[in-house]
XYZ file of C-alpha atoms in Angstrom:
763
model
C 11.767 110.731 117.535
C 9.616 107.852 118.686
C 12.022 105.375 117.085
C 14.913 107.034 118.895
C 13.150 106.616 122.263
C 12.570 102.922 121.560
C 16.245 102.468 120.720
C 17.313 104.286 123.896
C 14.977 102.145 126.033
C 16.313 98.943 124.475
C 19.891 100.103 125.072
C 19.107 100.907 128.710
C 17.470 97.488 129.165
C 20.526 95.778 127.665
C 22.847 97.606 130.082
C 20.618 96.687 133.036
C 20.512 93.016 132.133
C 24.236 92.735 131.467
C 25.085 94.424 134.758
C 22.729 92.116 136.627
C 24.720 89.099 135.442
C 28.120 90.432 136.419
C 30.252 93.524 136.437
C 32.663 91.742 134.110
C 32.219 89.743 130.925
C 30.784 86.273 131.322
C 33.107 83.617 129.978
C 31.798 81.413 127.190
C 31.038 77.842 128.258
C 33.731 75.565 126.734
C 31.754 72.420 127.553
C 28.726 72.924 125.347
C 27.919 70.226 122.796
C 29.771 67.557 124.710
C 33.001 69.454 125.165
C 33.585 71.335 121.927
C 34.867 74.873 122.325
C 32.319 77.567 121.547
C 33.251 80.774 119.767
C 34.113 83.526 122.239
C 31.533 86.082 121.228
C 30.232 88.786 123.518
C 26.963 87.406 124.977
C 23.902 89.545 124.395
C 21.296 90.320 127.062
C 19.139 87.490 128.391
C 15.737 88.853 129.415
C 15.171 85.893 131.750
C 17.958 87.108 134.062
C 15.881 90.126 135.078
C 13.237 87.962 136.800
C 13.142 88.494 140.575
C 13.890 85.472 142.728
C 12.892 84.691 146.297
C 14.663 81.560 147.500
C 16.074 80.088 150.724
C 18.268 77.039 151.287
C 20.318 75.926 154.274
C 23.043 73.283 154.504
C 22.733 72.299 150.843
C 25.463 71.693 148.309
C 26.000 73.910 145.283
C 24.597 71.438 142.744
C 21.347 71.128 144.715
C 20.953 74.900 144.969
C 21.471 75.357 141.215
C 19.120 72.488 140.387
C 16.391 74.067 142.521
C 16.950 77.509 140.972
C 16.799 75.929 137.496
C 13.477 74.292 138.349
C 12.143 77.535 139.837
C 13.148 79.833 136.952
C 13.255 77.619 133.878
C 16.831 78.799 133.176
C 19.263 75.905 132.608
C 22.151 76.299 135.081
C 24.846 73.604 135.067
C 27.210 72.897 137.954
C 30.843 71.832 137.575
C 32.476 70.351 134.485
C 30.233 67.299 134.659
C 28.241 65.183 137.110
C 31.445 63.692 138.574
C 33.015 67.045 139.450
C 32.140 66.775 143.154
C 34.976 69.106 144.225
C 32.831 71.907 142.770
C 29.332 70.439 142.920
C 29.567 69.613 146.638
C 30.632 73.032 147.920
C 28.242 73.834 150.810
C 26.184 76.987 150.440
C 23.552 78.964 152.319
C 21.243 81.240 150.323
C 18.478 83.548 151.505
C 17.376 86.059 148.849
C 14.203 88.057 148.323
C 13.216 89.709 145.048
C 16.782 89.552 143.742
C 17.338 89.522 139.954
C 18.414 86.074 138.793
C 21.487 87.545 137.110
C 22.704 89.054 140.369
C 21.973 85.817 142.224
C 24.082 83.744 139.801
C 26.908 86.287 140.033
C 26.687 86.202 143.853
C 26.810 82.392 143.931
C 29.853 82.349 141.648
C 31.549 84.981 143.836
C 30.760 83.174 147.091
C 32.215 79.890 145.807
C 35.220 81.377 143.905
C 34.056 79.875 140.628
C 33.550 81.070 137.063
C 30.152 81.925 135.610
C 29.987 81.130 131.903
C 27.311 81.080 129.245
C 26.676 79.229 125.991
C 23.831 78.740 123.545
C 22.328 75.309 122.876
C 19.702 75.109 120.110
C 19.116 78.835 120.356
C 18.582 78.818 124.130
C 21.068 80.390 126.538
C 22.335 78.230 129.361
C 24.751 78.953 132.210
C 27.445 77.068 134.063
C 29.169 77.702 137.391
C 32.466 75.824 137.414
C 36.180 76.004 138.198
C 37.844 77.064 134.993
C 41.476 76.095 134.159
C 42.836 79.470 135.310
C 41.311 79.070 138.787
C 42.277 75.394 138.986
C 45.882 76.153 138.019
C 46.046 78.961 140.557
C 44.958 76.647 143.386
C 47.363 73.887 142.312
C 50.250 76.365 142.104
C 49.472 77.748 145.566
C 49.558 74.356 147.287
C 52.700 73.358 145.373
C 54.418 76.569 146.471
C 53.166 76.040 150.027
C 54.835 72.619 150.219
C 58.076 74.092 148.919
C 57.834 76.912 151.472
C 57.314 74.375 154.280
C 60.445 72.481 153.241
C 62.368 75.755 153.160
C 61.050 76.618 156.626
C 62.166 73.242 157.985
C 65.620 73.680 156.464
C 65.960 77.263 157.762
C 64.824 76.350 161.276
C 67.404 73.555 161.428
C 70.228 75.828 160.229
C 69.201 78.538 162.704
C 70.482 76.450 165.627
C 74.030 76.487 164.238
C 73.785 80.231 163.528
C 72.511 80.943 167.039
C 75.317 78.897 168.596
C 77.873 80.899 166.619
C 76.405 84.186 167.902
C 77.007 83.070 171.479
C 75.083 83.158 174.726
C 74.234 86.871 174.502
C 71.969 86.142 171.544
C 70.136 83.532 173.593
C 69.188 85.688 176.553
C 65.529 86.104 177.520
C 65.930 88.387 180.547
C 67.261 88.692 184.090
C 64.693 86.814 186.177
C 65.632 83.378 187.455
C 63.064 81.784 185.149
C 64.354 83.733 182.140
C 67.972 82.946 182.987
C 67.286 79.208 183.206
C 65.346 79.379 179.939
C 68.379 81.033 178.310
C 70.566 78.187 179.584
C 68.018 75.720 178.185
C 68.297 77.379 174.787
C 72.074 77.074 174.891
C 71.768 73.381 175.870
C 69.422 72.770 172.940
C 71.909 74.399 170.549
C 74.672 72.167 171.977
C 72.559 69.049 171.382
C 71.725 70.061 167.823
C 75.405 70.650 167.036
C 76.323 67.219 168.452
C 73.826 65.186 166.410
C 75.330 62.522 164.116
C 76.197 63.360 160.514
C 73.240 62.908 158.180
C 70.640 63.819 160.828
C 69.442 66.888 158.946
C 69.058 64.942 155.699
C 67.080 62.237 157.535
C 64.732 64.809 159.072
C 64.248 66.569 155.731
C 63.234 63.215 154.215
C 60.498 62.763 156.834
C 62.331 60.716 159.480
C 61.767 61.236 163.197
C 64.996 60.765 165.182
C 65.282 59.908 168.881
C 68.427 59.845 171.030
C 69.076 58.764 174.610
C 72.141 59.066 176.827
C 73.054 55.371 176.894
C 73.195 54.669 173.165
C 74.658 58.018 172.021
C 78.320 58.894 171.319
C 80.084 60.604 174.247
C 79.782 64.189 172.938
C 76.059 63.818 172.227
C 75.508 61.909 175.490
C 77.063 64.744 177.492
C 75.002 67.344 175.633
C 71.824 65.337 176.272
C 72.566 64.991 179.972
C 73.128 68.738 180.258
C 69.880 69.389 178.349
C 67.862 67.107 180.660
C 69.452 68.589 183.812
C 68.789 72.167 182.700
C 65.224 71.215 181.810
C 64.703 70.102 185.419
C 66.173 73.368 186.715
C 63.981 75.409 184.401
C 60.883 73.508 185.572
C 61.641 74.425 189.201
C 62.382 78.086 188.402
C 59.220 78.296 186.337
C 57.211 76.817 189.208
C 58.670 79.332 191.665
C 57.768 82.177 189.281
C 54.151 81.100 188.959
C 52.539 78.549 191.268
C 49.396 80.441 192.137
C 46.323 78.775 193.532
C 43.996 76.897 191.206
C 40.317 77.261 192.072
C 37.722 74.533 191.521
C 34.045 75.082 190.678
C 33.025 74.471 194.296
C 35.241 77.346 195.468
C 37.991 75.167 196.906
C 41.582 75.735 195.850
C 44.911 73.975 195.815
C 48.471 74.629 194.806
C 50.044 72.294 192.245
C 52.852 70.094 193.480
C 56.349 71.374 192.642
C 58.254 69.360 190.018
C 60.395 66.615 191.490
C 64.147 66.401 191.067
C 65.256 64.391 188.055
C 67.318 61.349 188.980
C 70.016 59.620 186.934
C 67.500 56.827 186.289
C 64.989 59.388 184.989
C 67.484 60.876 182.563
C 68.546 57.463 181.271
C 64.929 56.791 180.261
C 64.443 60.169 178.586
C 64.718 60.553 174.822
C 65.473 63.697 172.840
C 63.382 63.734 169.676
C 63.859 65.842 166.562
C 61.994 65.844 163.250
C 59.422 67.764 161.279
C 56.256 68.658 163.173
C 54.357 66.549 160.687
C 56.431 63.416 161.375
C 56.257 63.975 165.143
C 52.478 64.221 165.329
C 52.098 61.418 162.799
C 54.118 59.136 165.097
C 52.197 59.865 168.280
C 48.595 60.173 167.094
C 46.587 56.967 167.183
C 43.358 58.536 165.948
C 43.424 59.241 162.202
C 42.627 62.817 161.304
C 42.979 64.136 164.856
C 45.429 66.644 163.403
C 45.512 67.964 159.876
C 49.106 66.839 159.300
C 49.242 68.661 155.974
C 48.824 71.980 157.770
C 51.863 71.432 160.018
C 55.235 72.893 159.136
C 58.527 73.531 160.836
C 60.847 71.634 163.166
C 59.892 69.709 166.299
C 62.576 69.400 168.945
C 62.169 68.207 172.511
C 61.119 65.118 174.457
C 59.072 62.247 173.127
C 55.670 61.571 174.708
C 56.948 58.729 176.908
C 59.667 60.937 178.403
C 57.106 63.614 179.263
C 54.848 61.018 180.897
C 57.714 59.408 182.807
C 58.705 62.772 184.283
C 55.183 63.752 185.356
C 54.538 66.084 182.450
C 57.956 67.742 182.190
C 58.302 69.456 178.840
C 60.678 71.999 177.280
C 59.682 75.686 177.132
C 60.218 75.837 173.367
C 60.451 73.662 170.272
C 62.509 73.505 167.104
C 61.527 76.922 165.774
C 62.891 78.859 168.756
C 66.349 79.598 167.316
C 64.697 80.746 164.106
C 62.454 83.094 166.115
C 65.346 84.451 168.197
C 67.162 85.372 165.000
C 64.021 87.197 163.801
C 64.048 85.384 160.497
C 61.104 85.612 158.124
C 59.097 82.468 157.480
C 58.764 81.920 153.709
C 55.345 80.336 154.257
C 54.104 83.620 155.761
C 55.168 85.533 152.658
C 53.264 83.203 150.352
C 50.315 84.953 148.746
C 47.061 82.950 148.976
C 44.967 82.431 145.847
C 43.466 85.686 144.686
C 39.777 86.330 145.185
C 37.848 87.464 142.122
C 34.512 89.112 142.874
C 32.098 91.568 141.353
C 33.270 95.180 141.332
C 29.910 96.243 142.755
C 30.813 94.568 146.078
C 32.601 96.334 148.949
C 34.443 94.329 151.603
C 33.007 94.761 155.090
C 36.152 95.361 157.096
C 37.701 98.059 159.237
C 38.856 99.949 156.145
C 35.294 100.245 154.888
C 33.432 100.858 158.144
C 31.977 104.025 156.642
C 30.019 102.109 153.997
C 26.467 103.451 153.834
C 23.228 101.473 153.858
C 24.232 99.121 156.694
C 22.583 100.945 159.590
C 18.937 99.998 159.193
C 17.652 98.781 162.552
C 15.993 95.406 162.985
C 15.368 92.674 165.519
C 15.923 88.969 165.010
C 12.927 87.075 166.399
C 13.770 84.296 168.794
C 13.112 80.821 167.287
C 9.978 79.113 168.532
C 11.955 76.028 169.487
C 14.609 76.406 172.170
C 17.557 75.074 170.212
C 21.057 76.011 169.172
C 21.415 77.529 165.744
C 23.898 76.586 163.045
C 25.724 79.092 160.892
C 23.140 78.563 158.124
C 20.257 79.169 160.535
C 21.812 82.427 161.692
C 22.454 83.660 158.155
C 18.813 83.075 157.234
C 17.591 84.738 160.457
C 19.719 87.818 159.771
C 18.700 88.004 156.104
C 14.997 87.767 156.869
C 15.159 90.282 159.701
C 17.353 92.827 157.912
C 15.664 92.658 154.525
C 19.018 92.013 152.839
C 19.686 89.030 150.592
C 22.646 86.902 151.745
C 24.605 84.308 149.756
C 27.461 82.615 151.580
C 29.784 79.649 151.390
C 29.084 77.487 154.453
C 31.997 75.563 155.942
C 30.640 75.976 159.474
C 27.237 74.327 159.812
C 28.472 70.724 159.516
C 30.968 71.117 162.337
C 30.050 70.263 165.896
C 32.543 72.873 167.129
C 30.669 75.611 165.261
C 27.111 75.200 166.504
C 26.483 78.680 167.805
C 24.643 79.545 170.988
C 22.712 82.677 170.098
C 21.809 83.646 173.635
C 21.712 87.423 173.860
C 21.189 88.034 170.139
C 17.460 87.643 169.691
C 14.809 90.292 170.207
C 17.409 93.064 170.464
C 17.648 95.986 168.073
C 20.775 95.780 165.932
C 22.195 96.595 162.484
C 24.077 94.733 159.786
C 27.104 96.893 160.520
C 27.139 95.722 164.145
C 26.735 92.085 163.130
C 28.986 91.734 160.098
C 31.595 94.483 159.988
C 34.651 93.272 161.889
C 35.470 95.532 164.859
C 38.779 97.405 164.868
C 41.608 95.610 166.601
C 41.787 96.432 170.290
C 44.805 98.522 171.282
C 46.570 98.055 174.584
C 46.114 100.540 177.397
C 48.593 103.356 178.064
C 50.103 101.343 180.909
C 51.072 98.537 178.525
C 54.729 98.213 177.528
C 53.566 98.156 173.906
C 51.693 101.472 174.135
C 52.781 104.309 171.823
C 54.516 106.988 173.905
C 55.560 110.615 173.386
C 59.180 111.679 173.795
C 58.415 112.712 177.359
C 57.069 109.240 178.156
C 53.410 110.214 178.137
C 50.914 108.183 176.120
C 50.160 109.438 172.642
C 46.592 110.710 172.468
C 44.307 108.418 170.511
C 42.888 109.599 167.221
C 39.533 111.278 167.362
C 36.742 108.774 167.408
C 38.955 105.747 168.121
C 38.265 103.486 171.090
C 40.240 100.801 172.847
C 37.148 98.748 173.600
C 34.766 97.202 171.013
C 32.381 99.926 169.930
C 28.873 99.917 171.318
C 26.098 101.094 169.090
C 23.918 102.507 171.842
C 21.031 102.915 169.441
C 21.279 99.337 168.226
C 21.964 97.795 171.624
C 24.388 95.169 170.305
C 28.168 95.469 170.611
C 30.519 95.074 167.692
C 32.179 92.388 169.795
C 29.537 90.008 168.477
C 31.210 90.136 165.065
C 34.423 88.791 166.601
C 32.678 85.437 167.076
C 34.287 82.703 164.994
C 31.534 82.427 162.396
C 32.034 86.083 161.526
C 35.789 86.347 162.057
C 36.331 83.280 159.840
C 34.189 84.810 157.099
C 34.916 87.631 154.665
C 31.763 89.643 154.014
C 31.060 91.864 150.989
C 28.075 94.094 150.317
C 26.268 95.706 147.411
C 24.061 98.034 149.419
C 22.258 99.385 146.349
C 20.968 95.870 145.672
C 20.633 95.059 149.418
C 22.905 92.057 148.849
C 25.619 90.545 151.098
C 28.011 87.841 149.898
C 30.382 85.888 152.154
C 32.994 83.157 152.077
C 35.475 81.497 154.413
C 38.554 83.653 154.941
C 40.769 80.626 154.184
C 38.481 79.268 151.472
C 41.320 77.577 149.573
C 42.045 75.277 152.556
C 38.343 74.513 152.971
C 37.949 73.632 149.289
C 40.967 71.312 149.523
C 39.566 69.612 152.640
C 36.075 69.144 151.167
C 34.796 65.541 151.322
C 32.263 64.040 148.868
C 28.648 64.674 149.826
C 27.705 61.145 148.726
C 30.075 59.600 151.276
C 29.120 61.849 154.206
C 25.375 61.703 153.542
C 25.575 57.927 153.116
C 27.301 57.463 156.473
C 24.760 59.647 158.279
C 21.827 57.916 156.590
C 23.053 54.467 157.633
C 23.761 55.605 161.195
C 20.173 56.842 161.404
C 18.872 53.592 159.910
C 20.282 50.068 160.129
C 23.677 51.229 161.428
C 27.166 51.352 159.956
C 29.140 48.188 159.322
C 32.858 47.506 159.020
C 33.084 48.255 155.291
C 31.403 51.648 155.783
C 33.853 52.656 158.491
C 36.919 51.266 156.700
C 36.110 53.317 153.599
C 36.723 56.542 155.526
C 40.366 55.543 156.069
C 40.998 56.248 152.396
C 40.127 59.921 152.794
C 43.055 62.362 152.807
C 43.990 63.464 156.300
C 42.492 66.953 155.989
C 39.165 65.605 154.680
C 38.964 63.051 157.491
C 39.797 65.706 160.103
C 37.208 68.226 158.864
C 34.306 66.095 157.613
C 34.523 63.018 159.864
C 36.062 63.981 163.216
C 34.787 67.561 163.164
C 31.312 66.666 161.912
C 28.542 67.178 164.440
C 26.902 63.825 163.554
C 29.981 61.699 162.863
C 32.681 63.121 165.120
C 31.614 61.507 168.388
C 31.173 57.909 167.212
C 34.287 57.951 165.037
C 36.566 59.721 167.491
C 35.881 57.688 170.575
C 35.953 54.315 168.883
C 38.676 54.617 166.281
C 42.114 54.423 167.857
C 44.159 51.904 165.916
C 47.886 51.350 165.618
C 47.950 49.490 162.298
C 46.089 51.816 159.961
C 48.173 50.817 156.951
C 46.992 47.205 157.291
C 43.380 48.360 157.506
C 43.842 50.565 154.451
C 44.796 47.441 152.469
C 41.425 45.978 153.427
C 39.566 49.240 152.690
C 40.943 49.292 149.123
C 39.763 45.758 148.317
C 37.027 45.043 145.816
C 33.734 43.679 147.148
C 34.755 40.199 145.952
C 38.096 40.288 147.773
C 36.470 41.649 150.933
C 34.151 38.650 150.905
C 37.190 36.352 150.589
C 38.911 38.125 153.489
C 35.804 37.491 155.617
C 35.704 33.807 154.644
C 37.267 30.969 156.603
C 39.982 30.441 153.989
C 41.022 34.090 153.847
C 42.457 36.204 151.029
C 46.040 35.418 149.828
C 48.166 38.571 149.877
C 49.859 37.295 146.736
C 46.629 38.194 144.890
C 47.000 41.884 145.800
C 49.269 44.625 144.401
C 52.736 43.738 145.674
C 53.923 47.307 146.278
C 51.023 48.396 148.526
C 51.225 45.224 150.630
C 54.986 45.440 151.177
C 54.773 49.155 151.941
C 52.129 48.567 154.617
C 54.239 45.888 156.316
C 57.349 48.067 156.099
C 55.574 51.052 157.690
C 54.153 48.878 160.452
C 57.548 47.361 161.229
C 59.113 50.827 161.337
C 56.394 52.128 163.630
C 56.684 49.129 165.961
C 60.386 49.830 166.269
C 59.676 53.379 167.486
C 56.647 52.702 169.654
C 57.146 53.837 173.213
C 55.233 52.855 176.322
C 52.167 54.968 175.513
C 51.852 53.553 171.990
C 52.445 50.054 173.355
C 49.659 50.490 175.893
C 47.246 51.640 173.166
C 48.123 48.618 171.003
C 47.588 46.253 173.934
C 44.162 47.666 174.734
C 43.250 47.655 171.052
C 44.234 43.969 170.874
C 42.160 43.207 173.965
C 39.096 45.146 172.709
C 38.308 42.459 170.118
C 38.526 39.643 172.699
C 35.454 39.854 174.951
C 36.514 36.696 176.789
C 39.211 38.807 178.484
C 36.749 41.391 179.779
C 36.362 40.026 183.305
C 40.114 39.456 183.690
C 40.799 42.994 182.517
C 38.230 44.430 184.920
C 39.863 42.587 187.806
C 43.290 43.882 186.743
C 41.997 47.457 186.597
C 40.443 47.266 190.075
C 43.713 45.985 191.478
C 46.108 48.333 189.683
C 44.249 51.499 188.672
C 42.573 53.199 191.673
C 39.354 55.114 191.160
C 40.078 58.782 190.454
C 37.190 59.738 192.755
C 39.246 58.481 195.715
C 41.471 61.440 196.733
C 43.668 59.192 198.844
C 44.691 57.039 195.884
C 44.265 59.332 192.878
C 48.023 59.635 192.354
C 48.897 56.140 193.460
C 48.136 54.389 190.173
C 50.647 52.769 187.876
C 52.737 54.796 185.460
C 52.416 54.031 181.741
C 55.603 51.967 181.868
C 54.368 50.044 184.929
C 50.990 49.417 183.288
C 52.672 47.872 180.252
C 54.839 45.627 182.436
C 51.937 44.638 184.691
C 49.656 43.850 181.724
C 52.263 41.624 180.111
C 52.636 39.722 183.383
C 48.860 39.314 183.803
C 48.138 38.654 180.120
C 51.162 36.975 178.512
C 49.084 36.353 175.385
C 49.235 40.127 174.733
C 52.866 39.765 173.667
C 51.654 38.697 170.231
C 50.207 42.188 169.732
C 53.660 43.695 170.189
C 55.633 41.447 167.871
C 56.809 43.304 164.748
C 55.525 41.964 161.412
C 57.867 40.113 159.037
C 59.912 42.136 156.563
C 60.900 39.339 154.153
C 58.788 39.866 150.971
C 58.488 36.109 150.375
C 57.083 35.520 153.859
C 54.734 38.494 153.628
C 53.253 37.472 150.281
C 52.762 33.936 151.616
C 50.285 35.171 154.240
C 46.488 35.291 154.029
C 44.321 38.153 155.209
C 41.410 37.198 157.453
C 38.715 39.442 158.885
C 37.227 37.668 161.897
C 33.835 38.707 163.255
C 33.725 38.780 167.081
C 30.350 38.568 168.832
C 29.977 41.056 171.716
C 26.437 40.201 172.864
C 26.004 40.966 176.527
C 29.388 42.607 176.897
C 29.741 45.762 178.928
C 31.332 47.469 175.938
C 28.179 46.931 173.898
C 26.019 48.316 176.672
C 28.212 51.398 176.998
C 27.609 52.372 173.378
C 23.856 51.758 173.821
C 23.604 48.991 171.249
C 20.022 47.646 171.257
C 19.935 43.999 172.299
C 16.268 43.307 171.561
C 14.968 40.572 169.282
C 15.192 41.187 165.572
C 18.046 43.674 165.914
C 21.613 42.991 164.829
C 23.746 41.601 167.612
C 26.652 43.831 168.661
C 29.954 42.725 167.170
C 33.367 43.887 166.080
C 36.066 42.630 163.695
C 39.670 41.567 164.113
C 42.108 41.762 161.178
C 44.884 39.151 161.018
C 47.494 37.909 158.554
C 48.338 34.232 158.938
C 50.443 31.550 157.305
C 53.492 29.285 157.755
C 53.521 29.639 161.546
C 53.296 33.452 161.358
C 50.403 35.490 162.799
C 50.255 39.255 162.489
C 47.387 40.731 164.506
C 46.273 44.174 163.261
C 43.619 44.454 165.964
C 40.222 46.056 165.455
C 39.136 49.496 164.330
C 37.760 50.088 167.807
C 34.139 50.353 166.725
C 31.265 48.187 167.888
C 28.828 47.389 165.097
C 26.222 48.199 164.012
C 27.249 51.796 164.646
C 24.187 53.965 165.286
C 23.786 57.686 165.708
C 22.774 58.907 169.154
C 19.370 59.802 167.720
C 18.821 56.258 166.419
C 20.069 54.653 169.620
C 17.607 56.743 171.628
C 14.790 55.661 169.292
C 15.663 52.008 169.942
C 15.660 52.604 173.689
C 12.230 54.242 173.514
C 10.916 51.350 171.392
C 12.181 48.834 173.950
C 10.553 50.767 176.785
C 7.195 50.740 174.996
C 7.486 46.999 174.271
C 8.325 46.323 177.921
C 5.328 48.346 179.090
C 3.007 46.373 176.791
C 4.266 43.038 178.143
C 3.873 44.026 181.792
C 0.514 42.886 183.316
C -1.905 45.637 184.290
């Protein structure tokens, strides 16, 4: 009998330990012994996984968290396939657990990061690995491949919808009976007429990534007439829209004004206007001068309307719809919407915290979150830790919020108030419209259908807790899927579009290196140029959207010749040194294809550049020539009135007039607008030169708070040129002034200078 009890206890312990690792089988580690495949045997219980762990980490990457847990527990936990697998190792994570079994913690981390948890035995000792196995990797790759195909299908379908809508006639294009709706219907018909009059091969060009522009003067007669009608009807719609809604606009001081009505379009206006059609990706790619400002990979569908210059020339006139309008009017389904995202595999013990599971028990314990001692804004990671510590629950969550300057959360109103996890984390039910709304559900007699018992149209208020469910509609909750194992007092979370966030993840080594240098000796040209090699989505999320990097990079990185700068960024250290030398770097020494492609793209872009793009290129060219600063200041004072002067605020030059005036005042700027050569022989005969330009004492340097004291680096920038055989191609600067410091470091320099000045002053 005694032996039987021992056996039963051992069996119960085995079940406990296995369940604490995961609710499913743990895959065998295929990378043990340097990559040999281990036999797939059912792993036995590991007594070490029962040890209780108390651990907190904020804004750390997955590999750091696992390294610290390994050190704390003595259990070997590997991260990724190997040390170079940064796509897995660098996933950001926030962890705050108390007395949680190690097995459950590892399972929670694997769940939160959408990775596999595997085990293997090395020299008789069990070790663990959290990694992206082939099945998960293939699923992600297949999703993004299918997404691209769906986007191409969407573009094709939206183009074809214009012909289908035109065939259905004007009745299918109607919006309503008001004057504004009638003129919008006419606009839609005009757009369909233009699309049907486009030259043969236009659709194929757009599908291949081309952006097409057409004006009245250079178009065949049928297209020219359709364009003129489109522009005229756009002017009529603008007036009808203004009449429908031109209410007062109130300023902060209580004053108000009515916006000016749109002016009548003249024949001269319409001759300058250009109708543009292409994919949304190609349109935004053509107009954006700041890399990463838009995640171009996320854009899909057809753009149709005016180019940016036309909108500027007509005082902001723009069409009421774009290229997807015909598709929408036909009520077609977007294939991209039907695409299933990668599946989420998580422990069966977890329950999703959503409207369907609002009745989950164990989430109503009351607690208060103490207000931080320091009066400061909290990041997502800070909030997660505050909630975990106050509620007594352990929380493990993927963290794609804390790095972003747009996601620093102001917690005013949250602290020192009684609340519950349900109020904080369970998403509130969607608000329904009132009975007076046209979308309300009505009975046959026209009366509103009575709401179900217990339902509310407003966010629920937990009167006992004192915090509304509306708090959970904040972005850091609404962008996060939360799951709970209430028996273990454990909550696990991840980004609701985690697959996009994983794709846009940038290497920790790069980001941390940039921040470290900005807080130290400052960034230099090679540091900044290296970021140009990041994919667009990584640059958008981890450079421009980063709370420490976004400001300096956004405001000082508008450049029209990115492809030329990417050639420099890809150079070896030796070739970069040659490019910085007096003799320069022969382009013939570089890969022929990449060089010719960069020149081809630049020439194509220069051919499409309108007045706005031209103005940006001119100012970019001037930015690396401090000797022109005083002349430029004088030109500005003469031609661009101060916006603080109400009498002259609207009397400044238009974009087109600025370009013309600048070329008259600075004829040397014409070199910035000359297209590069296209002859391969001439291109490969050029030399690349990176010229350092000293900016000491310039107003630009003072504006970015560059320290000018002794012993500090003098402010400077760089100009990239390609020269040879009487040809000069000026790629301008990257816009930055070096060394590039963080605001924190710049303030430290200012304080140091103040102290030094005070010491020198006589008592």
